[in-house]
Amino acid sequence: MNKERLFIVDGSALAYRCHFAMMKNRLTTSKGMPTGATYAFLNSLLKIIYEEKPDYIGIVFDAPEKTFRHELFEEYKATREAMPDELVAQLPKMFELVEALEIPVIIKPGYEADDVIGTIAKKAASQGITVYMVTGDKDLMQFIDENILMYKPGVGQKETEIIDVEGVKKKWNVLPEKIPDLLALAGDTIDNIPGVKGIGPVKASSLINEFGNIEELYKNIEKIDNEKLKNLLISGRDDAFKSKQLTKIKIDIPLEIDVKDLKHKQINEGKFIKLLEELEFYSILKSFKKPSEEIREKKDYKAVMNLEDLKELTERMKTAELISVDLETTSLKPLEAEIVGIAISIEPNKGYYIPIRYKGKKENLFNGNDLLVVIKELKSVLEDERIKKCGHNLKYDMLVLKRAGIELKRIDIDTMIAAWILQPDAHSYKIDNLSQQYLHYTMQPIEELIGRGKKNQITMDKVELDKLVFYSVEDADISLQLAPIFKKQMKENNTWDVYERIELPMIYVLVEMEKNGVYVDIDFLNEMSNEISKKIDSLAFRIYDIAGIEFNINSPKQLSEILFNRLGLPKVRGNSTDVKVLEKLKSQHPLPELILDYRGLVKLKTTYLDALKQYVNNETGRIHSSFNQTGTSTGRLSSSDPNFQNIPIKTDLGKEIRKAFRPQYDGWKMLSADYSQIELRIMAHLSEDKELMSSFEKGVDIHTRTAALVFGIGEKNVLPEMRRVAKIVNFGIMYGAGPFRMSEELNIPQDEAKKLIDQYFKTYPGINKYIVKTLEEAEKNLYVKTLSGRIRYVHDIKSDNYHIREAAKRVAINTPIQGTAADIIKIAMINISNRFKKEGLRAKMILQIHDELLFEVPDNELEKVKEIVKFEMENAIELKVPIKVDIGVGNSWYEAH
């Protein structure tokens, strides 16, 4: 018979641990409430509940009052910093979650959580229950034996660890019951326990193993031969005994709760689900809350199984106010995907699924080729400009339908784009999360249809029809229900104009760009890859020669050994060998710079030269990257599969890659159109700084002009290094960089960086005024806006945490600039696309990278396209300074740029 198990959680320690583990991966709700520590805290508890299935469970928190240890030693825990405000703010929700999980909370005034845990652990063990103390606190290790173990929860990337007697001995070189004696000598800086000055854990464990405990040690003090050690012990005697009193945990404190009261109970589902929704923990909610059969039965979802019903559906669609469309396909790549079925919803909780392919299908349903018949029937309705359409991530569906012969027209609401406009910093815009957030409805997980993991997953065409019907129509139905909610909210917060004027038409432009794709000369990439391979090999030999030994250059551990142990270079940040560390070390030894060169070449080869050819579409011979509208918080586009935004441009070799991007056919050219210093021009407009505006109106080199003004010299006397510094400062100020960041960028002391910034603001006082005004408005409104009205929230600008608050300030300063630049190029793209269509041009817009647009143009259209592109880009929005666009033409992107 298995023994019963009790898990007793040190709640205070777990909360702290979760807070610091999530510092680099901050989570907040859409309203800006911090939730990172709460999320990790809850996951730790759920892991215990679901994986360990405890018979008993309780959670202990420290009482706010001082304990008996403070009476013994006034300075006890005096060096501990106050609990971080961000963690304090999350504690109430942690307590509410614990209550919803039906876990008893134990707090005993006058005692610490350790004393409560120790008392309960000993009592439970005496009753034959195996106890797991959920903590990493070394003080509590004194109780570890065959019946009491330590369960150190894995938070963040760390694995859960079970510590037994051997684990304590391995870590501290003493038996568990000797931990108070060990700490009596070694002390504990965390709790400000003094110990004996000059004695560390290694020497302390040696003494305890020799003498047994501190009482015996001091009885036999004369047996210690080392005079220095003996004197340390004698002078520290009082501190040693006081420290042992402080670290000895009580196991007999009076508790009103009994072990049997900790019997594990069922979770209070109603309360728990409500909290998960409030905290926006949708991933936990999804795995916890299943859609009930009762709710599913209320949904009226039907399969369209014959031509007569299909025709009847199309007639109903013609009179609908709004049609929601969702496709099921065989692939996530729209230019390779085959249609499995089409879901239509025209009223809430109702919908239709038109199947094309499914598991077990034996014959055509619609009197002919099912796909062709369905496309023919739906075409006139889906292309009807008078009927509004909605859906989720419609760009994908539009691309698939376009290949099948349907141009989806009159989109009213794309719920993914709308959700992003409303919550630009949200972590996810998946429809099931939005359903939970706005409708409090849990959708059917796709895993129920196709399984989990790439190896085990099947494609949609291998799923049974009845499963396909519910899942597919549910997507269309939920999108239909979300559409009016989002439309209303966008009109209420004045973002409807940004959506309607920029983001909605942008969907059509991106559909065209993705369909166009980019031609890449694979033979050129292969040749370049071979050349780079030779350079990598040559670099490796030089690295081995300088290091004096062969090693795995790609192994941070082995590289660390070479740099810090073998070559004796100073450690910048522990054993780290990242880019910043190598940059700092390269002035002290030739090896770090060679490693940086090596890494650069390896990345160039693997990430671009070798990887790009894998994305070539077999049918078109072109690469069709996916442009993501919702990929950034500022409004900038991002791209994936592949990410063209990251193609290197700073090195000569990086630029060489652009030679592979060329027209697919003879008689065509590449045309590049690049905004000149658009963000600085936007800064001039927003700040109305006279000096900055004058520089742009005169058309002078802004970085040279800035250097001349800041350094107090003539423009002709500006050296290249001065211009480089001015350029870094110009852009750094826009990104909210302070003295610390500027000193890092320029590799100068902070006081010099501060003087440089001060001089910059004297030179351009309007910029300083803009920054001050922007921050004041951001603190008042908790959001900032672009010139077009795009909103970004900055809830953290009032955070008590300095680093979080400063990060929010940088966002507040930069977003109106970067976001406006994003809006400008999007407006230009929309207008260029419309002009191309209106004038019947064959030219193709194929890429947008940062502030540059790339086109493939027939020779006989070059002059016309140049004229259109330049005009539309320079007149997309009116600024108080001229907008300038540089146009280049060539046989490759390299030549054009």
Coordinates of C-alpha atoms in Angstrom, one line a residue, residues 59 68 80 158 182 255 318 332 445 527 533 556 612 642 796 833:
I59 CA 0.4 26.7 1.7
F68 CA 10.7 35.9 18.1
R80 CA 16.7 42.2 3.0
K158 CA 14.6 25.2 -14.4
L182 CA 26.8 24.8 9.5
L255 CA -1.3 25.6 15.4
K318 CA -27.0 37.4 -50.6
L332 CA -0.4 26.6 -43.1
P445 CA -9.0 22.8 -29.3
E527 CA 28.4 29.8 -55.0
S533 CA 32.6 27.8 -46.1
P556 CA 30.0 28.6 -25.2
L612 CA 16.7 30.8 -48.3
P642 CA 11.7 33.7 -44.2
D796 CA 4.1 50.7 -16.9
S833 CA -0.9 49.5 -55.3

